[in-house]
Tab-separated table of C-alpha atoms in Angstrom:
chain	number	residue	atom	x	y	z
A	1	MET	CA	-26.373	-76.857	131.266
A	2	GLU	CA	-22.640	-76.542	132.051
A	3	PHE	CA	-21.887	-78.004	135.555
A	4	LEU	CA	-21.654	-74.940	137.924
A	5	ASP	CA	-20.335	-74.851	141.210
A	6	ARG	CA	-19.907	-77.739	143.781
A	7	THR	CA	-15.912	-77.406	144.151
A	8	LYS	CA	-16.151	-77.979	147.698
A	9	ASP	CA	-18.510	-81.305	147.661
A	10	ILE	CA	-16.368	-82.559	144.599
A	11	GLU	CA	-13.336	-82.331	146.426
A	12	ARG	CA	-14.633	-83.527	149.620
A	13	LEU	CA	-15.980	-86.686	147.820
A	14	ARG	CA	-12.823	-87.126	145.964
A	15	LYS	CA	-10.671	-87.269	149.222
A	16	ALA	CA	-12.782	-89.642	150.883
A	17	LEU	CA	-12.796	-92.029	148.141
A	18	GLU	CA	-8.882	-91.589	147.804
A	19	ARG	CA	-8.277	-92.881	152.026
A	20	GLU	CA	-6.744	-95.946	152.281
A	21	ARG	CA	-9.644	-97.269	154.257
A	22	ARG	CA	-12.924	-98.205	152.624
A	23	GLN	CA	-15.511	-95.363	152.846
A	24	PHE	CA	-19.399	-95.365	153.680
A	25	ILE	CA	-20.717	-91.884	152.344
A	26	VAL	CA	-24.109	-90.461	152.835
A	27	LEU	CA	-25.540	-87.764	150.205
A	28	TYR	CA	-28.726	-86.286	150.700
A	29	GLY	CA	-30.529	-83.192	149.491
A	30	ARG	CA	-34.114	-82.134	148.096
A	31	ARG	CA	-35.094	-83.420	144.805
A	32	ARG	CA	-33.530	-81.747	141.832
A	33	VAL	CA	-31.067	-80.077	143.601
A	34	GLY	CA	-28.092	-81.998	141.565
A	35	LYS	CA	-27.102	-85.124	143.680
A	36	SER	CA	-26.729	-87.373	140.802
A	37	THR	CA	-25.044	-84.828	138.494
A	38	LEU	CA	-22.795	-84.531	141.282
A	39	LEU	CA	-21.751	-88.106	141.535
A	40	LYS	CA	-21.643	-88.657	138.155
A	41	GLU	CA	-18.961	-86.044	138.117
A	42	VAL	CA	-17.007	-87.795	140.742
A	43	LEU	CA	-17.439	-91.673	139.711
A	44	ASP	CA	-15.586	-93.379	137.081
A	45	THR	CA	-18.858	-95.137	135.696
A	46	ASP	CA	-16.639	-95.756	132.701
A	47	GLY	CA	-14.401	-97.921	134.670
A	48	ARG	CA	-15.004	-99.908	137.754
A	49	ASP	CA	-17.651	-98.163	139.527
A	50	ILE	CA	-20.991	-98.946	139.649
A	51	TYR	CA	-24.175	-96.607	139.632
A	52	PHE	CA	-27.261	-97.927	140.322
A	53	LEU	CA	-30.501	-95.916	140.378
A	54	ALA	CA	-33.360	-97.439	142.566
A	55	ASP	CA	-37.083	-97.406	141.596
A	56	GLN	CA	-40.371	-98.121	143.423
A	57	THR	CA	-40.658	-101.650	141.892
A	58	ALA	CA	-40.604	-104.790	143.978
A	59	GLU	CA	-37.426	-106.115	145.483
A	60	SER	CA	-36.653	-109.236	143.594
A	61	ASN	CA	-37.109	-106.672	140.282
A	62	GLN	CA	-34.595	-104.289	141.947
A	63	ARG	CA	-32.058	-106.830	143.196
A	64	GLN	CA	-32.245	-108.570	139.187
A	65	ARG	CA	-32.037	-104.810	137.801
A	66	PHE	CA	-28.783	-104.219	140.352
A	67	ALA	CA	-27.416	-107.539	138.891
A	68	GLN	CA	-27.791	-106.529	135.110
A	69	ILE	CA	-25.942	-103.277	135.692
A	70	ALA	CA	-23.052	-105.111	138.136
A	71	ALA	CA	-22.531	-107.556	134.877
A	72	THR	CA	-21.484	-104.727	132.840
A	73	LYS	CA	-18.884	-104.544	135.125
A	74	ILE	CA	-18.369	-108.027	136.073
A	75	ASN	CA	-18.899	-110.526	133.832
A	76	GLY	CA	-21.580	-113.073	134.085
A	77	PHE	CA	-23.001	-111.561	137.342
A	78	ASP	CA	-26.221	-111.512	136.729
A	79	LEU	CA	-26.418	-115.263	135.582
A	80	ALA	CA	-26.651	-116.180	139.386
A	81	ASN	CA	-29.741	-115.963	141.183
A	82	TYR	CA	-29.518	-114.011	144.429
A	83	PRO	CA	-32.265	-114.362	146.920
A	84	SER	CA	-31.783	-111.392	148.703
A	85	TRP	CA	-29.604	-108.343	149.357
A	86	GLU	CA	-27.162	-109.526	151.529
A	87	ALA	CA	-26.196	-112.456	149.336
A	88	LEU	CA	-26.100	-109.834	146.072
A	89	LEU	CA	-23.806	-107.508	147.969
A	90	ILE	CA	-21.372	-110.327	149.483
A	91	SER	CA	-21.183	-111.856	146.260
A	92	LEU	CA	-20.401	-108.462	144.543
A	93	ASN	CA	-17.680	-108.340	147.212
A	94	GLU	CA	-16.296	-111.750	146.371
A	95	ARG	CA	-16.142	-111.452	142.714
A	96	THR	CA	-13.746	-108.512	142.747
A	97	ASP	CA	-10.008	-108.227	143.329
A	98	GLU	CA	-9.635	-104.111	143.048
A	99	ARG	CA	-11.224	-101.452	144.686
A	100	PHE	CA	-14.292	-99.526	143.147
A	101	THR	CA	-17.333	-97.303	144.457
A	102	LEU	CA	-20.790	-98.877	144.524
A	103	CYS	CA	-23.323	-95.917	144.417
A	104	ILE	CA	-26.992	-96.411	145.329
A	105	ASP	CA	-29.121	-94.043	144.462
A	106	GLU	CA	-32.500	-92.970	145.825
A	107	PHE	CA	-31.619	-95.650	148.438
A	108	PRO	CA	-34.744	-94.601	150.474
A	109	TYR	CA	-37.014	-96.409	147.715
A	110	LEU	CA	-34.914	-100.345	148.516
A	111	VAL	CA	-35.364	-99.749	151.889
A	112	LYS	CA	-39.209	-99.344	151.473
A	113	SER	CA	-38.989	-102.740	149.686
A	114	CYS	CA	-36.686	-104.030	151.995
A	115	PRO	CA	-36.756	-102.844	155.465
A	116	SER	CA	-33.836	-104.834	156.525
A	117	LEU	CA	-31.261	-103.497	154.037
A	118	PRO	CA	-29.829	-100.859	156.763
A	119	SER	CA	-28.950	-103.801	158.905
A	120	VAL	CA	-27.762	-105.871	155.811
A	121	ILE	CA	-25.283	-102.651	155.375
A	122	GLN	CA	-24.411	-102.305	158.772
A	123	ARG	CA	-22.898	-106.264	158.754
A	124	LEU	CA	-21.340	-105.357	155.433
A	125	LEU	CA	-19.694	-102.321	156.737
A	126	GLU	CA	-18.422	-104.121	159.934
A	127	SER	CA	-16.792	-106.681	158.012
A	128	ALA	CA	-13.192	-106.916	157.513
A	129	ASN	CA	-12.269	-107.362	154.024
A	130	LEU	CA	-14.781	-104.890	152.070
A	131	ARG	CA	-13.198	-104.297	148.738
A	132	TYR	CA	-15.423	-101.382	147.850
A	133	ASP	CA	-16.385	-97.881	148.708
A	134	LEU	CA	-20.207	-97.476	149.607
A	135	VAL	CA	-22.247	-94.317	148.565
A	136	ILE	CA	-25.690	-94.191	149.338
A	137	CYS	CA	-27.871	-91.084	148.309
A	138	GLY	CA	-31.266	-89.972	148.628
A	139	SER	CA	-34.022	-86.910	148.008
A	140	ALA	CA	-36.426	-88.390	150.939
A	141	GLN	CA	-34.282	-85.959	153.320
A	142	GLN	CA	-35.849	-87.096	156.471
A	143	LEU	CA	-35.478	-90.427	155.729
A	144	MET	CA	-31.728	-90.104	154.735
A	145	HIS	CA	-31.011	-87.842	157.851
A	146	GLY	CA	-32.830	-90.781	160.094
A	147	TYR	CA	-30.920	-93.614	158.516
A	148	VAL	CA	-27.461	-92.345	159.664
A	149	LEU	CA	-28.169	-89.796	162.662
A	150	LYS	CA	-31.002	-91.279	164.725
A	151	ARG	CA	-29.387	-93.896	167.496
A	152	ASP	CA	-31.459	-96.702	166.969
A	153	GLU	CA	-30.838	-96.823	163.343
A	154	PRO	CA	-28.612	-99.873	162.143
A	155	LEU	CA	-26.361	-97.283	160.151
A	156	TYR	CA	-26.045	-94.555	162.881
A	157	GLY	CA	-22.454	-93.516	163.510
A	158	ARG	CA	-21.077	-95.962	160.500
A	159	ALA	CA	-20.946	-93.057	157.858
A	160	ASP	CA	-17.188	-91.473	157.082
A	161	GLU	CA	-19.088	-88.535	155.410
A	162	ILE	CA	-22.869	-87.142	155.527
A	163	ILE	CA	-23.125	-84.373	152.753
A	164	ARG	CA	-26.350	-82.484	152.643
A	165	LEU	CA	-26.300	-80.993	148.978
A	166	ALA	CA	-27.437	-77.277	149.278
A	167	PRO	CA	-29.082	-75.064	146.358
A	168	ILE	CA	-26.507	-73.071	144.268
A	169	PRO	CA	-25.811	-69.728	145.374
A	170	PRO	CA	-27.461	-66.950	142.917
A	171	ALA	CA	-23.913	-65.689	141.850
A	172	TYR	CA	-23.849	-68.740	139.447
A	173	LEU	CA	-27.264	-67.827	137.906
A	174	CYS	CA	-25.504	-65.037	136.141
A	175	LYS	CA	-23.307	-67.568	134.246
A	176	ALA	CA	-26.076	-70.330	133.749
A	177	LEU	CA	-28.911	-67.836	132.027
A	178	ASN	CA	-26.386	-65.318	130.640
A	179	CYS	CA	-27.860	-62.643	132.476
A	180	ASN	CA	-26.820	-59.568	134.806
A	181	ALA	CA	-27.189	-59.091	138.280
A	182	ASP	CA	-30.424	-57.577	138.791
A	183	GLU	CA	-31.845	-60.067	136.471
A	184	ALA	CA	-30.247	-62.852	138.172
A	185	ILE	CA	-31.819	-61.906	141.629
A	186	GLN	CA	-35.457	-61.688	139.872
A	187	GLU	CA	-34.540	-64.987	138.360
A	188	TYR	CA	-33.737	-66.523	141.445
A	189	ALA	CA	-36.589	-65.423	143.835
A	190	VAL	CA	-38.366	-67.818	141.309
A	191	TRP	CA	-36.275	-70.753	140.532
A	192	GLY	CA	-33.724	-70.916	143.801
A	193	GLY	CA	-30.973	-72.494	143.679
A	194	ILE	CA	-32.068	-75.918	141.978
A	195	PRO	CA	-29.950	-76.732	138.989
A	196	ARG	CA	-32.726	-78.798	137.241
A	197	TYR	CA	-34.966	-75.990	137.298
A	198	TRP	CA	-32.085	-73.589	135.837
A	199	GLU	CA	-31.964	-75.828	132.992
A	200	LEU	CA	-35.840	-76.039	132.221
A	201	ARG	CA	-35.644	-72.125	132.558
A	202	LYS	CA	-32.969	-71.777	129.934
A	203	ASP	CA	-35.044	-73.604	127.311
A	204	TYR	CA	-37.336	-69.971	126.985
A	205	LEU	CA	-36.796	-66.788	125.890
A	206	ASP	CA	-37.370	-64.717	128.951
A	207	MET	CA	-38.922	-65.584	132.597
A	208	LYS	CA	-42.425	-64.502	131.812
A	209	SER	CA	-42.573	-67.453	129.177
A	210	ALA	CA	-40.654	-69.680	131.495
A	211	ILE	CA	-43.091	-68.722	134.117
A	212	ASP	CA	-46.057	-69.461	131.604
A	213	ASN	CA	-45.238	-72.965	130.380
A	214	LEU	CA	-43.376	-74.183	133.559
A	215	LEU	CA	-45.630	-73.347	136.536
A	216	LEU	CA	-48.957	-72.164	135.261
A	217	ASP	CA	-49.529	-74.231	132.760
A	218	PRO	CA	-51.579	-77.425	134.323
A	219	HIS	CA	-49.352	-79.476	131.915
A	220	GLY	CA	-46.064	-77.615	132.919
A	221	ILE	CA	-43.609	-79.872	134.373
A	222	LEU	CA	-43.093	-77.997	137.452
A	223	TYR	CA	-46.891	-77.357	138.040
A	224	GLU	CA	-47.173	-79.609	140.803
A	225	GLU	CA	-43.653	-79.777	141.876
A	226	PRO	CA	-44.315	-78.425	145.212
A	227	TYR	CA	-46.916	-81.543	146.019
A	228	ARG	CA	-44.206	-84.035	144.417
A	229	LEU	CA	-41.637	-82.752	146.916
A	230	LEU	CA	-44.227	-82.774	149.836
A	231	HIS	CA	-45.244	-86.336	149.078
A	232	ASP	CA	-41.384	-87.133	148.885
A	233	GLU	CA	-41.365	-85.863	152.835
A	234	MET	CA	-44.425	-86.323	154.569
A	235	ARG	CA	-47.305	-88.546	154.983
A	236	ASP	CA	-49.899	-85.766	155.895
A	237	THR	CA	-49.420	-83.430	152.769
A	238	VAL	CA	-52.949	-81.887	152.955
A	239	GLN	CA	-52.133	-80.239	156.221
A	240	ALA	CA	-48.545	-79.625	154.959
A	241	SER	CA	-49.869	-77.675	152.114
A	242	THR	CA	-52.289	-75.811	153.764
A	243	LEU	CA	-49.692	-74.556	156.180
A	244	LEU	CA	-47.757	-73.598	153.291
A	245	SER	CA	-50.752	-71.641	151.653
A	246	ILE	CA	-51.500	-69.799	154.727
A	247	ILE	CA	-47.721	-68.787	155.061
A	248	GLY	CA	-47.384	-67.736	151.581
A	249	ASN	CA	-50.215	-65.441	151.611
A	250	GLY	CA	-49.186	-63.497	154.604
A	251	ALA	CA	-50.321	-65.249	158.121
A	252	ASN	CA	-46.857	-65.580	159.869
A	253	LYS	CA	-47.429	-65.637	163.555
A	254	MET	CA	-48.428	-68.811	165.092
A	255	SER	CA	-51.446	-67.861	166.415
A	256	GLU	CA	-52.887	-66.497	162.944
A	257	ILE	CA	-51.792	-69.792	161.391
A	258	ALA	CA	-53.494	-71.585	164.083
A	259	ALA	CA	-56.615	-69.774	163.716
A	260	ARG	CA	-56.800	-69.761	159.589
A	261	VAL	CA	-56.353	-73.695	160.203
A	262	GLU	CA	-58.980	-73.748	162.939
A	263	LYS	CA	-56.421	-75.993	165.137
A	264	ALA	CA	-54.672	-75.435	168.230
A	265	ALA	CA	-51.364	-73.971	168.257
A	266	THR	CA	-49.903	-77.115	169.719
A	267	GLU	CA	-51.718	-79.536	166.861
A	268	ILE	CA	-49.560	-77.602	164.163
A	269	SER	CA	-46.298	-77.128	165.759
A	270	ALA	CA	-44.710	-80.543	165.072
A	271	GLN	CA	-45.762	-79.968	161.181
A	272	LEU	CA	-44.432	-76.716	161.309
A	273	ASN	CA	-41.264	-77.750	162.689
A	274	LYS	CA	-40.746	-80.562	159.970
A	275	LEU	CA	-41.301	-78.025	157.331
A	276	CYS	CA	-38.431	-75.717	158.668
A	277	ASP	CA	-36.398	-78.823	159.030
A	278	LEU	CA	-37.131	-79.697	155.654
A	279	GLY	CA	-36.053	-75.781	154.327
A	280	PHE	CA	-39.405	-75.180	153.185
A	281	ILE	CA	-40.082	-72.804	155.616
A	282	ILE	CA	-37.985	-70.945	158.181
A	283	ARG	CA	-38.893	-69.409	161.510
A	284	GLN	CA	-37.740	-65.543	161.835
A	285	LEU	CA	-36.898	-64.065	165.369
A	286	PRO	CA	-36.070	-60.286	166.213
A	287	TYR	CA	-32.465	-59.981	166.557
A	288	GLY	CA	-31.252	-60.684	170.230
A	289	GLU	CA	-34.063	-63.198	170.923
A	290	ASP	CA	-33.860	-66.616	172.057
A	291	GLU	CA	-34.925	-69.266	169.971
A	292	LYS	CA	-36.191	-71.809	172.389
A	293	LYS	CA	-38.161	-69.100	174.786
A	294	SER	CA	-39.229	-66.391	172.436
A	295	ARG	CA	-42.703	-66.177	171.371
A	296	LYS	CA	-42.038	-63.316	168.767
A	297	GLY	CA	-41.282	-65.658	165.728
A	298	ILE	CA	-42.910	-65.467	162.314
A	299	TYR	CA	-42.910	-68.189	159.826
A	300	VAL	CA	-42.075	-67.133	156.387
A	301	VAL	CA	-41.850	-69.634	153.622
A	302	SER	CA	-38.156	-70.129	151.997
A	303	ASP	CA	-38.150	-72.486	149.256
A	304	HIS	CA	-38.275	-70.112	146.376
A	305	LEU	CA	-40.476	-72.470	144.013
A	306	PHE	CA	-42.952	-73.116	147.249
A	307	ARG	CA	-43.356	-69.319	147.850
A	308	PHE	CA	-43.741	-68.519	144.568
A	309	HIS	CA	-46.387	-71.502	143.762
A	310	TYR	CA	-48.191	-70.413	146.881
A	311	ARG	CA	-48.259	-66.397	146.279
A	312	PHE	CA	-49.152	-66.576	142.545
A	313	VAL	CA	-50.397	-69.975	141.613
A	314	SER	CA	-51.938	-71.846	144.465
A	315	PRO	CA	-54.699	-69.258	145.234
A	316	TYR	CA	-55.673	-68.815	141.184
A	317	ILE	CA	-55.889	-72.498	140.362
A	318	SER	CA	-59.477	-71.927	139.257
A	319	PHE	CA	-58.367	-69.547	136.646
A	320	ILE	CA	-55.417	-71.653	135.296
A	321	GLU	CA	-57.482	-74.402	135.162
A	322	LEU	CA	-60.073	-72.233	133.038
A	323	GLY	CA	-56.991	-70.970	130.720
A	324	LYS	CA	-57.025	-67.514	132.156
A	325	GLN	CA	-53.612	-66.765	132.871
A	326	ASP	CA	-53.750	-63.207	131.800
A	327	VAL	CA	-55.911	-62.522	135.022
A	328	ILE	CA	-52.554	-64.036	137.088
A	329	HIS	CA	-50.239	-62.179	134.869
A	330	SER	CA	-51.946	-59.013	136.055
A	331	VAL	CA	-51.245	-59.853	139.582
A	332	ILE	CA	-47.778	-60.923	139.228
A	333	GLU	CA	-46.726	-57.843	137.488
A	334	SER	CA	-48.676	-55.624	140.399
A	335	GLN	CA	-46.772	-57.210	142.883
A	336	PHE	CA	-43.504	-59.181	141.789
A	337	SER	CA	-41.191	-56.239	142.947
A	338	GLN	CA	-42.699	-56.552	146.304
A	339	TYR	CA	-42.444	-60.508	145.902
A	340	VAL	CA	-38.686	-60.007	144.896
A	341	GLY	CA	-37.891	-57.637	147.539
A	342	GLN	CA	-38.557	-59.978	150.004
A	343	PHE	CA	-35.757	-62.221	148.616
A	344	TRP	CA	-33.375	-59.571	148.432
A	345	GLU	CA	-33.725	-58.450	152.261
A	346	GLU	CA	-32.783	-62.395	152.583
A	347	LEU	CA	-29.890	-62.164	150.611
A	348	CYS	CA	-28.509	-59.246	152.197
A	349	ARG	CA	-28.812	-60.728	155.614
A	350	ASP	CA	-26.724	-63.747	154.286
A	351	PHE	CA	-24.433	-61.361	152.819
A	352	VAL	CA	-23.600	-59.349	155.854
A	353	CYS	CA	-22.540	-62.720	157.618
A	354	GLY	CA	-18.505	-63.246	157.250
A	355	ASN	CA	-18.088	-60.192	155.199
A	356	MET	CA	-16.188	-57.223	155.738
A	357	ILE	CA	-17.985	-53.787	155.732
A	358	ASP	CA	-15.957	-50.949	156.486
A	359	ASN	CA	-13.082	-53.591	157.547
A	360	ILE	CA	-15.253	-54.678	160.278
A	361	LEU	CA	-16.356	-58.571	160.244
A	362	TYR	CA	-19.559	-59.252	160.907
A	363	THR	CA	-21.746	-62.422	162.046
A	364	LYS	CA	-25.093	-63.699	161.121
A	365	GLY	CA	-27.710	-60.615	160.139
A	366	SER	CA	-31.079	-61.103	161.490
A	367	ARG	CA	-33.960	-58.869	160.918
A	368	TRP	CA	-35.653	-56.614	163.854
A	369	TRP	CA	-38.785	-55.171	164.741
A	370	GLY	CA	-40.065	-54.149	168.282
A	371	MET	CA	-40.004	-50.520	170.118
A	372	LEU	CA	-37.144	-47.982	170.356
A	373	THR	CA	-36.385	-46.816	173.734
A	374	ASP	CA	-38.165	-43.550	172.880
A	375	GLY	CA	-41.459	-45.744	172.553
A	376	THR	CA	-42.013	-45.605	168.589
A	377	MET	CA	-42.494	-48.685	166.860
A	378	ALA	CA	-39.763	-49.367	164.412
A	379	GLU	CA	-38.298	-52.272	161.748
A	380	LEU	CA	-35.075	-52.914	160.730
A	381	ASP	CA	-34.012	-55.205	157.435
A	382	VAL	CA	-30.416	-56.216	158.754
A	383	VAL	CA	-29.158	-56.164	162.086
A	384	ALA	CA	-25.649	-57.453	162.535
A	385	GLU	CA	-22.972	-57.596	165.580
A	386	SER	CA	-19.147	-57.699	164.739
A	387	LEU	CA	-17.022	-60.656	165.407
A	388	ASP	CA	-15.493	-59.011	168.149
A	389	ARG	CA	-19.070	-57.813	169.632
A	390	LYS	CA	-17.927	-54.029	169.529
A	391	HIS	CA	-19.674	-53.102	166.616
A	392	LEU	CA	-23.584	-53.210	165.682
A	393	LEU	CA	-24.339	-52.817	161.817
A	394	ILE	CA	-28.071	-51.920	160.830
A	395	GLY	CA	-29.165	-51.549	157.420
A	396	GLU	CA	-31.778	-50.640	155.133
A	397	CYS	CA	-32.573	-53.067	152.009
A	398	LYS	CA	-34.803	-51.341	148.881
A	399	TRP	CA	-35.889	-53.487	145.758
A	400	THR	CA	-36.782	-50.286	144.078
A	401	ARG	CA	-35.126	-47.602	141.818
A	402	LYS	CA	-34.199	-44.342	142.402
A	403	GLU	CA	-34.184	-44.317	146.026
A	404	ASN	CA	-33.822	-41.016	148.518
A	405	THR	CA	-30.770	-42.270	149.793
A	406	GLU	CA	-30.245	-39.220	152.067
A	407	ALA	CA	-33.445	-40.009	153.868
A	408	LEU	CA	-32.777	-43.664	154.152
A	409	THR	CA	-29.227	-42.845	155.840
A	410	LYS	CA	-31.279	-40.196	158.102
A	411	ARG	CA	-33.898	-42.775	159.417
A	412	LEU	CA	-31.331	-45.496	159.931
A	413	ASN	CA	-29.041	-42.606	161.968
A	414	ASP	CA	-32.004	-41.559	164.224
A	415	ILE	CA	-32.527	-44.967	164.777
A	416	ALA	CA	-29.156	-45.985	165.978
A	417	GLY	CA	-29.436	-43.784	168.942
A	418	LYS	CA	-32.537	-45.633	169.840
A	419	LEU	CA	-31.815	-49.212	170.040
A	420	PRO	CA	-33.023	-51.156	173.014
A	421	PHE	CA	-30.355	-54.287	171.914
A	422	ALA	CA	-27.029	-52.044	171.621
A	423	LYS	CA	-24.760	-53.011	174.507
A	424	ARG	CA	-22.850	-50.273	176.138
A	425	GLY	CA	-19.808	-49.177	174.237
A	426	GLN	CA	-21.103	-50.711	170.716
A	427	THR	CA	-20.424	-48.334	167.995
A	428	VAL	CA	-23.159	-48.719	165.715
A	429	HIS	CA	-22.626	-48.348	161.978
A	430	THR	CA	-25.522	-48.026	158.855
A	431	CYS	CA	-25.654	-49.362	155.761
A	432	LEU	CA	-27.775	-49.656	152.462
A	433	PHE	CA	-28.348	-52.294	149.998
A	434	LEU	CA	-29.738	-50.722	147.077
A	435	ARG	CA	-31.240	-52.074	143.741
A	436	THR	CA	-29.270	-49.526	141.917
A	437	GLN	CA	-26.149	-47.298	142.112
A	438	PRO	CA	-27.286	-43.967	143.960
A	439	ASP	CA	-27.643	-41.067	141.870
A	440	THR	CA	-25.915	-38.905	144.758
A	441	PRO	CA	-23.293	-39.119	147.293
A	442	VAL	CA	-24.215	-41.559	149.679
A	443	THR	CA	-22.721	-41.009	153.357
A	444	THR	CA	-22.702	-44.411	154.634
A	445	ALA	CA	-21.614	-48.028	153.313
A	446	TYR	CA	-23.986	-49.269	150.286
A	447	PHE	CA	-24.084	-52.496	148.265
A	448	THR	CA	-25.734	-53.311	144.869
A	449	PRO	CA	-26.593	-56.892	143.767
A	450	GLU	CA	-23.487	-56.038	141.470
A	451	ASP	CA	-21.550	-56.112	144.500
A	452	MET	CA	-22.704	-58.950	146.328
A	453	LEU	CA	-22.544	-61.579	143.161
A	454	GLU	CA	-19.274	-60.352	142.417
A	455	LYS	CA	-17.950	-62.024	145.547
A	456	GLY	CA	-19.666	-65.204	144.391
A	457	PHE	CA	-22.398	-64.914	146.812
């Protein structure tokens, strides 16, 4: 598949490597997000740069493998015996006269076999005559984050650049799969912004056959992907998977989750926070609530593959093992529009932030649910305040066809005058986010998938 997006990340890496002083760069992100591919776009591996992919073998074997790779750049480098990583890395420095970049991918594997390696690198970085730039990369996000951002770690404060590689935005999926905006939204709701999943999806004629072969087949390459990702990051994968399953099937409040898992809320809060840090789930709050003080937060599975797995795969594993995928297809068919609608709402909230709507620039979009000033309960899909705080936007998101836009607009206008969080003097504006172009004139701003993806969102 063609290399997509990552322009800013590539530019950032290249500018760092062009600096006069030798650089220590940390790159991390979840598995299959495209870290290694990005590095290969930047590194000159046909020239002097060295790329080493660590594995989970013994330390001595990894040093030997490293020496063999380095020998393709430095003649005879693998003929010597290196008793330690410190001896190897110092020798590498002494055997070259010109600057190059050394990249160690899957760095946590090396640290697992040699816990003193971060201290070795600390001493190396402190030496005045280091001749090469060093890039470390890894998929274990918690570990990579800890190596450079925990105060008691040897590499704390040493990095010149720390890059967390994020998923690719939906707009690029149109090009990757040669599909329209509506189809891209649906595909993204399943595969998310992970380029490796896009590559695998592209091998099949349509989304249904891709889901069949990749997600619903016990031999499918992505069938156990959520468990592999959890194993990379967490010791207690059983409880983490249990929490994801409970949240993925509709129990979103802390009290509901705790009751389902039969534990006190205090016993699962740390695990939930860790899942949030990893980007697997997100805690959503009603607009205007204090993140630290509010108890109104709800948890939602935010990683798309996790969401699909715990919604449509995990509950029906017995059917899958019996080869009865048709049962699951009927479930997916009946619930898929609602499933995509959840992602559509999230996309609309993200789209509002930093974009001009009716010549007004808005900040972060949120959900809201609660009691209006007249005592009735209401929910809003999108609420955002303008950058100058003089305006408030409320919006409705619909992932169905042939919407009654007049009724939707009337509902929003009715709610606009009863918002308990609207500040004095703020002007309330309304907006619709629709799957298709409306059949009748609309008296409020509206956006479709084409509008969003055309802006590269």
